[in-house]
Coordinates of C-alpha atoms in Angstrom, one line a residue:
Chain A
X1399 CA 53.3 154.7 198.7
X1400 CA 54.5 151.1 199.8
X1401 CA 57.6 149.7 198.3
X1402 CA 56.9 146.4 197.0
X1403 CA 58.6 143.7 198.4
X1404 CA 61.6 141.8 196.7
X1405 CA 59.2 138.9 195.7
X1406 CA 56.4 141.1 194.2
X1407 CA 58.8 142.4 192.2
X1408 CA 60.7 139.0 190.5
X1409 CA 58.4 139.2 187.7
X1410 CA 59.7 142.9 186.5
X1411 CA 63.7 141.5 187.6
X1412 CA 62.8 138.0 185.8
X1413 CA 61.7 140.1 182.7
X1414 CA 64.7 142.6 182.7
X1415 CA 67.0 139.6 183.1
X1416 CA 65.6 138.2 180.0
X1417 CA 66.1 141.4 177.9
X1418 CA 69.8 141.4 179.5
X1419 CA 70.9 137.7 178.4
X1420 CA 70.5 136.1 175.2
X1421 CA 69.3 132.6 176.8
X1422 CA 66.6 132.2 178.8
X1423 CA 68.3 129.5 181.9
X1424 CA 71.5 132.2 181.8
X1425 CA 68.7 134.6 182.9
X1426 CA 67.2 132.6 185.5
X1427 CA 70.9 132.2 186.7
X1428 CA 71.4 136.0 186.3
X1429 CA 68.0 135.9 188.2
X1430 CA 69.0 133.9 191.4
X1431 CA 72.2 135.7 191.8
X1432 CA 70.5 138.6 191.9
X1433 CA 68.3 137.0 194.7
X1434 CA 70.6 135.9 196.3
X1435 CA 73.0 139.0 196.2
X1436 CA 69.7 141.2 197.4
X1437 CA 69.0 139.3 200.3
X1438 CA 72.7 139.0 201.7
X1439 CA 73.0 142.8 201.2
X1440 CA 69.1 143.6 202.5
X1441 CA 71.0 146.0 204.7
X1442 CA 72.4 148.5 201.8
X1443 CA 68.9 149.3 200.7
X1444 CA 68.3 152.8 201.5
X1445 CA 64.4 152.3 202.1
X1446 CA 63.5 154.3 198.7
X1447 CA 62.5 152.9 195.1
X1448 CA 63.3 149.0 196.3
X1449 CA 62.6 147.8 192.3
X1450 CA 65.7 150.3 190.8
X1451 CA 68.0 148.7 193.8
X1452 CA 67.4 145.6 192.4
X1453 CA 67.8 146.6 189.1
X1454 CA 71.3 148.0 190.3
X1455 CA 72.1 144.8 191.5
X1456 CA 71.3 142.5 188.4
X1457 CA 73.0 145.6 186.2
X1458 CA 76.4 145.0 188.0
X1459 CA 76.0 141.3 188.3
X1460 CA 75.3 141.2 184.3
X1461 CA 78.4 143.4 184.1
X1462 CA 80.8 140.5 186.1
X1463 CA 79.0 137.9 184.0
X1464 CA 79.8 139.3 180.8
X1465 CA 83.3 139.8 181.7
X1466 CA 83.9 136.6 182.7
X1467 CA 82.1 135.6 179.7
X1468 CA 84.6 138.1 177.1
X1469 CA 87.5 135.4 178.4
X1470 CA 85.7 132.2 178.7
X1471 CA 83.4 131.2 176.1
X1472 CA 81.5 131.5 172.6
X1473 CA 78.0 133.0 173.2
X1474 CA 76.7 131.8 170.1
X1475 CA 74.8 129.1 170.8
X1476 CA 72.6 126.4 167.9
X1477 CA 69.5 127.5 169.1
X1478 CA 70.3 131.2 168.3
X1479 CA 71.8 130.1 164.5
X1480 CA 68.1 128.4 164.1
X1481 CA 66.0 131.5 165.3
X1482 CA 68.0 133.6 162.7
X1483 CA 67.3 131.0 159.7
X1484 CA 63.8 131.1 160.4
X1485 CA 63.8 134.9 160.5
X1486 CA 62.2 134.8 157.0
X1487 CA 60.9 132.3 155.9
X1488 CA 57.5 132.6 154.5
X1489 CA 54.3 132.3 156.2
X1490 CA 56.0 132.8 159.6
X1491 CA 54.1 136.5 159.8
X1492 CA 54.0 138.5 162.5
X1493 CA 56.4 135.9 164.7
X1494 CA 59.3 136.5 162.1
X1495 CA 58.6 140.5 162.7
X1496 CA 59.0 139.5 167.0
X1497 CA 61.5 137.9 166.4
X1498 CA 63.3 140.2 164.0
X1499 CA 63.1 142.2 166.9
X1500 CA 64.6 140.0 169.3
X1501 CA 67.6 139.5 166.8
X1502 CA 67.7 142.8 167.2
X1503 CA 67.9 143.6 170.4
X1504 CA 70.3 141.0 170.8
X1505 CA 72.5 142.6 168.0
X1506 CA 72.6 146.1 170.3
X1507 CA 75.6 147.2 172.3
X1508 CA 74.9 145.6 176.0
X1509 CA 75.3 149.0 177.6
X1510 CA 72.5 150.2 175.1
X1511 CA 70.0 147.6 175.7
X1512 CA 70.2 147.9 179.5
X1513 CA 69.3 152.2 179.1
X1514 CA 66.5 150.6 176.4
X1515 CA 65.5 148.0 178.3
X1516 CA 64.8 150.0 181.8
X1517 CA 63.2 152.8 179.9
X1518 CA 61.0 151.2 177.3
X1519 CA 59.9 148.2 179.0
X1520 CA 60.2 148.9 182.5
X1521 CA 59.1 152.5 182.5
X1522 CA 62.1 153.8 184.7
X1523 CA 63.2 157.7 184.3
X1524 CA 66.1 158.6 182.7
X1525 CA 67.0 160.3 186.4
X1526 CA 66.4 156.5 187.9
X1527 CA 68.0 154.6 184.8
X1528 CA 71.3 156.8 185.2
X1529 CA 71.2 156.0 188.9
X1530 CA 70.7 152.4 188.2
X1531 CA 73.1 152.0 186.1
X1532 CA 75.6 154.4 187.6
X1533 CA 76.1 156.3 184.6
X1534 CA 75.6 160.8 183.8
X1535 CA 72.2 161.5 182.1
X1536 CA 73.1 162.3 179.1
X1537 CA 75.2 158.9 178.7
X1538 CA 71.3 157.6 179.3
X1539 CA 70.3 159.8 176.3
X1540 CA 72.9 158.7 173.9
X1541 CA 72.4 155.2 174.9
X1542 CA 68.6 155.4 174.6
X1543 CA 69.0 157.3 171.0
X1544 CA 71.4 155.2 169.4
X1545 CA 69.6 152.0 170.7
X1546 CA 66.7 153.1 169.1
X1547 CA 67.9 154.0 165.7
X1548 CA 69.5 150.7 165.3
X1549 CA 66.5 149.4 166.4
X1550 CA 64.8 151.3 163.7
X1551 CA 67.7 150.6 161.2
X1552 CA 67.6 146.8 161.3
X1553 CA 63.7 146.7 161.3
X1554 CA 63.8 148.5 158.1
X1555 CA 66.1 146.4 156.6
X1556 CA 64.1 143.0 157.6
X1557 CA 60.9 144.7 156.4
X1558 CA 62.2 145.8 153.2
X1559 CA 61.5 143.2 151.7
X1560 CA 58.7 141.6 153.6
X1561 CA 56.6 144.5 153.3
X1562 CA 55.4 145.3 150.0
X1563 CA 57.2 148.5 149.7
X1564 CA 54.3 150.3 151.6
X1565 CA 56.6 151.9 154.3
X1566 CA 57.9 154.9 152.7
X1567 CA 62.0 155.2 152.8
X1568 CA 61.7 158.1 154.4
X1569 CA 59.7 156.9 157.1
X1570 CA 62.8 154.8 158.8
X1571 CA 64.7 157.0 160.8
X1572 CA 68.3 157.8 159.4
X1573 CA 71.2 156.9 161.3
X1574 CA 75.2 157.0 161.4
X1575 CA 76.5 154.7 163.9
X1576 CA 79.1 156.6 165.9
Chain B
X1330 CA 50.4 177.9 166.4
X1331 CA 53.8 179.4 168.3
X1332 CA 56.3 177.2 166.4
X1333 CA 59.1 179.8 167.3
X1334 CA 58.4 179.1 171.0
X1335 CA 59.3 175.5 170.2
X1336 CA 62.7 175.9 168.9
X1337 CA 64.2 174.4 171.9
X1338 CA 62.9 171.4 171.0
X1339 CA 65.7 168.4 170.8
X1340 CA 66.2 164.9 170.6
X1341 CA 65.8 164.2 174.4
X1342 CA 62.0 165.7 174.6
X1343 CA 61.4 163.6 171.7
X1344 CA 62.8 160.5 173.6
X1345 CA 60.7 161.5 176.8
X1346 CA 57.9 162.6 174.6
X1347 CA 57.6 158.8 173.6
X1348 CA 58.3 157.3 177.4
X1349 CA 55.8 160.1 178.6
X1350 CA 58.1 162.0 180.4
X1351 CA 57.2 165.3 179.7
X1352 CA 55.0 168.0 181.3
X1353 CA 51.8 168.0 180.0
X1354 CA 52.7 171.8 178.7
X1355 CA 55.6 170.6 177.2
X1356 CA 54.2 167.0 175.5
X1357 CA 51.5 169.5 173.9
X1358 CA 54.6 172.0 173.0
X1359 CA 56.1 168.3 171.2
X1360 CA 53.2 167.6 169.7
X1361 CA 52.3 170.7 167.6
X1362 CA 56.8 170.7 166.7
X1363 CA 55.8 167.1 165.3
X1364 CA 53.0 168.1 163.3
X1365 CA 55.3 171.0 161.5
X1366 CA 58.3 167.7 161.3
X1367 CA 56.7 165.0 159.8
X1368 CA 61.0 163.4 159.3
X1369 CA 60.8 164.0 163.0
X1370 CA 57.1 163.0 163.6
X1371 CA 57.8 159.3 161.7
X1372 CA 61.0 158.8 163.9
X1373 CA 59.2 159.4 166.8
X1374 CA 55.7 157.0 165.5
X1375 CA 58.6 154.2 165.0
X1376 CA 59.7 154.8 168.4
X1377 CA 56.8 154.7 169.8
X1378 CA 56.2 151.7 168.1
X1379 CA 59.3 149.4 168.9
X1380 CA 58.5 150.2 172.4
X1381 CA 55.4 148.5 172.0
X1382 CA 56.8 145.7 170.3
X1383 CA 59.4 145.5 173.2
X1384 CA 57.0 145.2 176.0
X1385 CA 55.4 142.4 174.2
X1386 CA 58.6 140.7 173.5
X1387 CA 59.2 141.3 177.1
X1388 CA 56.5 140.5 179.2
X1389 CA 56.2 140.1 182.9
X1390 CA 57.3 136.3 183.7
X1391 CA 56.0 135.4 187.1
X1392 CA 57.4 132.1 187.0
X1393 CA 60.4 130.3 185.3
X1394 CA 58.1 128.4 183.1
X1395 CA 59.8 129.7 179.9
X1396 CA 57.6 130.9 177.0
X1397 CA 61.3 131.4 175.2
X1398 CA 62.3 128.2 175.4
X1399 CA 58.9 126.5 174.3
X1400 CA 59.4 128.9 171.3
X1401 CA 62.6 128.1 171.0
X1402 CA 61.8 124.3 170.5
X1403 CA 59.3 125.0 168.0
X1404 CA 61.7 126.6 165.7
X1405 CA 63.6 124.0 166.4
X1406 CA 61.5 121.5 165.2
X1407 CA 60.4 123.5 162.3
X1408 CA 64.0 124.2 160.7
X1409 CA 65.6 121.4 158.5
X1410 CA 68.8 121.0 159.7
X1411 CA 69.8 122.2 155.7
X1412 CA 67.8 125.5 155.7
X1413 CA 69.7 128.8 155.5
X1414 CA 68.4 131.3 153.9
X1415 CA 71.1 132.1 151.3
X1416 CA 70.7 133.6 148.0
X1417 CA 73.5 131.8 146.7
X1418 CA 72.5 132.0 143.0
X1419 CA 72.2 135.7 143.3
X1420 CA 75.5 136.5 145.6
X1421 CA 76.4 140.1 145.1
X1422 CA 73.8 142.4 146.6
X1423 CA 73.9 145.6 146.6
X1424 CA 70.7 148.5 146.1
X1425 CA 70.4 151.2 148.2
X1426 CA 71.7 153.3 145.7
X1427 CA 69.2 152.1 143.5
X1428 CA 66.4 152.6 145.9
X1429 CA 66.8 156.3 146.4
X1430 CA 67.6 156.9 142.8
X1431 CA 65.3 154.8 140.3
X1432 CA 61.9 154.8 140.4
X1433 CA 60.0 153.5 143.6
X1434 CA 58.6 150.6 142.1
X1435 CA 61.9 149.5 140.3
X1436 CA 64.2 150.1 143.4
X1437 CA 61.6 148.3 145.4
X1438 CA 61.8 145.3 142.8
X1439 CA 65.3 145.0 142.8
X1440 CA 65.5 145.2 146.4
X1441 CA 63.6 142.7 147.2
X1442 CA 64.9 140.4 144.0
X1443 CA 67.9 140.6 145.6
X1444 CA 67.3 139.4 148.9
X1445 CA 64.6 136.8 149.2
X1446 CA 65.7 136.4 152.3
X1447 CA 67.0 138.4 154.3
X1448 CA 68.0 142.4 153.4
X1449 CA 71.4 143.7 154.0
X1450 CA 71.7 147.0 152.5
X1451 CA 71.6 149.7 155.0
X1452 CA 74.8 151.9 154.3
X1453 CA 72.8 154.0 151.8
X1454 CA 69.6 153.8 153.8
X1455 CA 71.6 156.4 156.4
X1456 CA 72.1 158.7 153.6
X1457 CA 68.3 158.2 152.7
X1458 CA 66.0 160.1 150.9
X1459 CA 67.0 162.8 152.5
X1460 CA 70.9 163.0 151.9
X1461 CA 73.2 162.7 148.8
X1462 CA 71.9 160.9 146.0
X1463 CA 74.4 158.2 145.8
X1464 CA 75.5 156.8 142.0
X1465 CA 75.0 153.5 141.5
X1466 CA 78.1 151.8 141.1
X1467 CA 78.8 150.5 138.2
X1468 CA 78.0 147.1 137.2
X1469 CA 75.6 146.9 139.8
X1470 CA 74.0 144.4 138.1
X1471 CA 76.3 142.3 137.4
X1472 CA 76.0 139.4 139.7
X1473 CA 79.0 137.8 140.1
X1474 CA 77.5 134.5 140.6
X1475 CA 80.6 132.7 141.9
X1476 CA 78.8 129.9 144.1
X1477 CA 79.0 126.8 142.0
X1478 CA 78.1 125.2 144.4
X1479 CA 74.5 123.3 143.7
X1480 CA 74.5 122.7 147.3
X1481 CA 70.9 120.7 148.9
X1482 CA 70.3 123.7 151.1
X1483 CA 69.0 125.4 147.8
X1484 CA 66.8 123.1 147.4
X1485 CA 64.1 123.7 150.0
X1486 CA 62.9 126.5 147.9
X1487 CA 63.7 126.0 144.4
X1488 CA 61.1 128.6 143.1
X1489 CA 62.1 131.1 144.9
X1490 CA 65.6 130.7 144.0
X1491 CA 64.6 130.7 141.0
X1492 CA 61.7 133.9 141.0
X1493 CA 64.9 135.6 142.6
X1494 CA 67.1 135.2 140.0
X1495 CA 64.6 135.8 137.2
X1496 CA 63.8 139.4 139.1
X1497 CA 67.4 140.1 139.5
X1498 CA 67.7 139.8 136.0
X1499 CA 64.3 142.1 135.4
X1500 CA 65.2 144.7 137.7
X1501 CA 68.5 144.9 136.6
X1502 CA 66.7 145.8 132.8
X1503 CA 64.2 147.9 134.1
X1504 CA 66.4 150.0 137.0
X1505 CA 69.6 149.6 134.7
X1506 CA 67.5 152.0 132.3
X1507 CA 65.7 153.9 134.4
X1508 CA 69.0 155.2 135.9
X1509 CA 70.3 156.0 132.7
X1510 CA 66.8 158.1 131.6
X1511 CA 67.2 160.0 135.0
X1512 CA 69.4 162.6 135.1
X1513 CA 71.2 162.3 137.9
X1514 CA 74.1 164.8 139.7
X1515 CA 76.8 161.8 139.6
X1516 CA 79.6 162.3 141.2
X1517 CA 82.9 160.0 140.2
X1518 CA 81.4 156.5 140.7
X1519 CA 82.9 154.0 142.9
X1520 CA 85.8 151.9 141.1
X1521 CA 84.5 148.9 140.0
X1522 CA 87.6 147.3 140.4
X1523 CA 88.0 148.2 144.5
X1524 CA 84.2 146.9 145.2
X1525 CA 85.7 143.6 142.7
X1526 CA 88.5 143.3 144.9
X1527 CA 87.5 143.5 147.9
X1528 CA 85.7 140.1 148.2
X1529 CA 88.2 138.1 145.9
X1530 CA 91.2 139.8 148.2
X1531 CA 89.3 138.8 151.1
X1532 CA 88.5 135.7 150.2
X1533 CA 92.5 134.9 148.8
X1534 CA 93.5 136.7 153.1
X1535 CA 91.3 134.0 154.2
X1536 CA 92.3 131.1 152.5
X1537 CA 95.8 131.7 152.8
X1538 CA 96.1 132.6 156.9
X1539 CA 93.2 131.4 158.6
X1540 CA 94.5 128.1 157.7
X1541 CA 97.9 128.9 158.5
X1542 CA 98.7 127.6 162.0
X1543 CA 101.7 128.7 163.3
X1544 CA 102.1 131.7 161.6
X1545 CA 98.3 133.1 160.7
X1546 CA 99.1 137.1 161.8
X1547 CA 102.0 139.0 162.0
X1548 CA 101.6 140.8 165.0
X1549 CA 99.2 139.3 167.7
X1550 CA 96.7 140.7 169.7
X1551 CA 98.5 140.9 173.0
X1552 CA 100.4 143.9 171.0
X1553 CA 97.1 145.0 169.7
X1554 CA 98.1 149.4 170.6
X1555 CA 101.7 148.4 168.2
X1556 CA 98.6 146.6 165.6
X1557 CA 96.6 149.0 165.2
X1558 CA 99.3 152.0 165.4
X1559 CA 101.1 150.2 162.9
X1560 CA 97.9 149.2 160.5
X1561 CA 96.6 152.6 160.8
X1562 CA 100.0 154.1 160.1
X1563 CA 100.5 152.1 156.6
X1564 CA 96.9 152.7 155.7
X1565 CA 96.8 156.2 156.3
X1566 CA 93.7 156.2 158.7
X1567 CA 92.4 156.5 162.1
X1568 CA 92.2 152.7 162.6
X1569 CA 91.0 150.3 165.1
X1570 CA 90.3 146.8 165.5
X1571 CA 86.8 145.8 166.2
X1572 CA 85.4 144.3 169.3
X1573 CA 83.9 141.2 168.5
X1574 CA 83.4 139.2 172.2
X1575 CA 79.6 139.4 171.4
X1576 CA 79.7 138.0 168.6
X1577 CA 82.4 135.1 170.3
X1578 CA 85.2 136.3 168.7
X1579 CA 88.6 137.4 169.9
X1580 CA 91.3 139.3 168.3
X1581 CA 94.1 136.8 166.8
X1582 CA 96.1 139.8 165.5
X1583 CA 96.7 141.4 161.7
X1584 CA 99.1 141.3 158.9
X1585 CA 99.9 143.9 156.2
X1586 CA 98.7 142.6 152.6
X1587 CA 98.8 144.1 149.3
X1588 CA 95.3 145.0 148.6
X1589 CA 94.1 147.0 145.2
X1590 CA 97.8 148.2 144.7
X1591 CA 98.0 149.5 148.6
X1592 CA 98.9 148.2 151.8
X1593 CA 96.0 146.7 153.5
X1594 CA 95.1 145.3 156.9
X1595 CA 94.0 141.3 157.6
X1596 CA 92.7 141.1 161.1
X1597 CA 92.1 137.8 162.1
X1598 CA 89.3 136.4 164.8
X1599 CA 88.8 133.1 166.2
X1600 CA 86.3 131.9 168.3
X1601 CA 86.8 129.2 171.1
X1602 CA 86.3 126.4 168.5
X1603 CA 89.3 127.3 166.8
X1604 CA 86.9 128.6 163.9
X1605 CA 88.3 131.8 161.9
X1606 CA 87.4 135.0 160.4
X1607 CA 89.6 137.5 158.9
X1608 CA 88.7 141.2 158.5
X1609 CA 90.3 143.4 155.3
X1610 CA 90.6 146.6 155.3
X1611 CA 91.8 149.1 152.6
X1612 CA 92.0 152.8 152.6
X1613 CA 91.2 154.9 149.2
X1614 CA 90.2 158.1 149.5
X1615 CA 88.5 158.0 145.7
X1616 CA 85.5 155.7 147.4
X1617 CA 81.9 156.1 148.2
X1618 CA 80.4 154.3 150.7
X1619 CA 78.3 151.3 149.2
X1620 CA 75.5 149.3 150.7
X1621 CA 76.3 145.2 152.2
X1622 CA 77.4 142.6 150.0
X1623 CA 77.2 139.1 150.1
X1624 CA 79.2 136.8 148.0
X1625 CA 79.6 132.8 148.6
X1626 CA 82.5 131.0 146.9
X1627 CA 82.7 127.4 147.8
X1628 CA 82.6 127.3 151.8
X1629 CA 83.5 130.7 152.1
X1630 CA 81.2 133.4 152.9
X1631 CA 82.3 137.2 152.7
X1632 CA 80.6 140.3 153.4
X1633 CA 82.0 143.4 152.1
X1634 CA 80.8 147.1 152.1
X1635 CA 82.5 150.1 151.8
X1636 CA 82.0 152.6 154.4
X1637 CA 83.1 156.3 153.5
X1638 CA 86.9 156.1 152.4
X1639 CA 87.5 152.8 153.7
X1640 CA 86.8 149.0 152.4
X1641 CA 85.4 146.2 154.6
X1642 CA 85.7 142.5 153.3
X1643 CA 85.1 140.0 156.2
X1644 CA 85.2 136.5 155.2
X1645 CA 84.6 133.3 157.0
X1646 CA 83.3 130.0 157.1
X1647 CA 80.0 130.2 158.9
X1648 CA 76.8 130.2 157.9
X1649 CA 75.4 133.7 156.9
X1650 CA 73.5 134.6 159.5
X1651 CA 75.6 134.7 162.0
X1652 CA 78.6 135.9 159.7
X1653 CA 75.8 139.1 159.2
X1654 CA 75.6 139.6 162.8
X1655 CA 79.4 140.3 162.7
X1656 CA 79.3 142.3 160.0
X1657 CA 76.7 144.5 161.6
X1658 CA 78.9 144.8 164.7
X1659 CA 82.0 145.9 162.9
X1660 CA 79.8 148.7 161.1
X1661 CA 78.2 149.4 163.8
X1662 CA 81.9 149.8 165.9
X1663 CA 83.8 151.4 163.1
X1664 CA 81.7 153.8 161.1
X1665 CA 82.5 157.0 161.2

């Protein structure tokens, strides 16, 4: 099979780089460093799975940004306090539940929603998200599991009381942080 | 049919039975296990599920041409500068408990009397149908309705304020009764006192230090292994101080404070505005874990919840939301 070249693949980097930073020009930053960063380093590629390279590289460049970030600045932005307010209020239907879940997400440990965010969206194995993001397998696991029970925790909380009690209790999986 | 054949079946071929991962052997293997879990079985149909949402929250973006950012504006221009989403009427919330233990339809009222808005309660929801029926505390209905405040942001939905509050007062009736007809196991209910104190000693931390501006901690955060050793030490517990750089917070330090007759911890945050939150902690080995609460007092917001042994009262002066978030990053960090 043909590896796909570096620009075929800016849609699926683009995309992850979204799911990686709260705001959308910080991705397109995160975006062009990663460019940039690929291109200068062409010569590290190995010649096998060109897209999880990339993904290596916007992992680790996410991983310097949000250092810097720690010592630096407030993330919280007004835009962010705005989506939240509107999270419920009524008539906003199935865009309050999408955005629910993009509170969510936002809400996860970073680590966690780099392991959720290579497997669920972008389909990677949990062999290739462990090499990607340099970590064992079973840290991929953990990450993936506890993503997805917060995931499923905070859901069930914002659709307690939208819903009209129709989800069962026992249908939202049960969960201890650790 | 062989359901002793599938005994090896674990957490990770349930994760790689959802990202279709598995053998086709093995996915069938999963699929007959699920049919015999149906706990397991509705984790795994959520899972499924939020991965579906994900992709279309995610979607391939050829171009920079944001679809975020046009959503973004919209919001934008929908939200009054004034709305937040506040119960303030109905301040104290609190009904997992309640959930799991009166009847569906009453728990269901009261939970969603309580929280026009947005839900908080989630301690309880771990324990769940499935664990430890947990008492209700006592007084659960008793809405401490402290907010005095008649401020304008109430009044972009005056009904439902005011639907809330009549339902509060309803389903307190109805679910106060029905957990006295039910015979339940109780264990020794939660003080009412410790879940009182937590947000007025909270409240009392805030307003004392995180106006104080020379001397608003004790110890700072540059000694934060001698803070927490020491903290820990006077509380008697395996403590730590959360990590709050997500949220745009960093550790200003702590103080000891007298808390419910005890020593207590008051951890302090600031962001890079200069804005303030403090964090209490007490330790009290009679307590039961509790769901969220919310309590507004004049400009000051709290959240408090107590999680196994330990009391958590963090109080500060933004708006809910984003005080939530917090909260749900501190009980995400520190439960046990």
């Amino acid at each position: 099979m043909k590896e796909p070249g570096i620009l075929e693949l800016i849609p699926n980097l683009r995309r992850y780089a979204r799911a990686l930073v709260r705001n959308s020009h910080d991705a397109e930053d995160l975006l062009q460093d990663c460019l940039v960063s690929a291109y200068g380093n062409a010569q590290s590629w190995r010649g096998i799975n060109r897209k999880a390279w990339l993904m290596t590289i916007m992992t680790n460049l996410n991983y310097n940004r949000l250092r810097k970030q720690r010592s630096t600045r407030a993330i919280f932005d007004e835009d962010t306090h705005d989506i939240a307010q509107t999270v419920a209020s009524p008539g906003s239907g199935d865009f309050a539940t999408q955005d629910s879940l993009h509170r969510a997400v936002e809400l996860l440990d970073p680590d966690q929603r780099a392991v959720l965010m290579l497997v669920a969206i972008e389909g990677h194995s949990y062999g290739e998200c462990a090499d990607i993001l340099q970590i064992p397998q079973g840290t991929v696991m953990s990450r993936l599991s506890r993503a997805r029970k917060f995931l499923a925790q905070y859901l069930s909380m914002q659709n307690g009381d939208d819903t009209d009690g129709t989800k069962a209790p026992n249908v939202i999986a049960l969960w201890r942080p650790k | 049919m062989t359901r002793q054949d599938n005994d090896d079946i674990g957490e990770d071929d349930l994760h790689a039975y959802v990202d279709g991962h598995l053998t086709a052997d093995r996915h069938h293997a999963v699929e007959q296990w699920l049919a015999d879990n149906p706990d397991a079985a509705a984790e795994v149909a959520n899972w499924q599920t939020q991965n579906n949402a994900l992709r279309d929250l995610f979607p391939l973006v050829a171009t920079a041409d944001d679809p975020l950012i046009d959503q973004q504006a919209r919001i934008h221009a929908q939200s009054t500068p004034d709305e937040t989403m506040t119960d303030d009427g109905i301040t104290t919330t609190d009904t997992p408990a309640t959930a799991n233990t009166a009847p569906d339809t009453t728990g269901r009222r009261s939970r969603r009397a309580n929280h026009p808005g947005r839900l908080q309660p989630f301690v309880n929801m771990a324990d769940g149908p499935i664990g430890p029926l947990a008492p209700p505390a006592p007084g659960f209905y008793s809405d401490e309705t402290l907010s005095e405040n008649a401020s304008p942001r109430r009044a972009r939905y005056p009904f439902r304020q005011m639907a809330a509050a009549a339902m509060v007062f309803i389903a307190g009736g109805i679910g106060g009764a029905a957990i006295m007809e039910t015979a339940i196991p109780k264990p020794a209910p939660l003080s009412l006192d410790y879940v009182q104190t937590l947000p007025e000693a909270s409240r009392a931390g805030y307003g004392i230090y995180a106006s104080e501006v020379r001397h608003p901690v004790e110890v700072y955060a540059d000694q934060k292994d001698h803070l927490v050793g020491w903290l820990g030490k006077r509380l008697g517990i395996s403590f730590s101080a959360p990590d709050l750089g997500t949220q745009g917070f960093h550790l200003v330090g702590g103080r000891l404070v007298p808390f419910a007759g005890k020593p207590g911890a008051l951890l302090m945050y600031e962001d890079t505005t200069g804005q303030r939150l403090t964090l209490l902690v007490g330790h009290d080995p009679d307590n039961r874990s509790t769901g969220f609460r919310y309590q507004t007092s004049g400009n000051i917001e709290t959240f408090y919840w107590v999680d196994g042994a330990i009391g958590y009262a963090l109080s500060g002066e933004i708006d809910k939301a984003h005080l939530e978030d917090v909260a749900m990053t501190i009980y995400q960090q520190l439960g046990t």
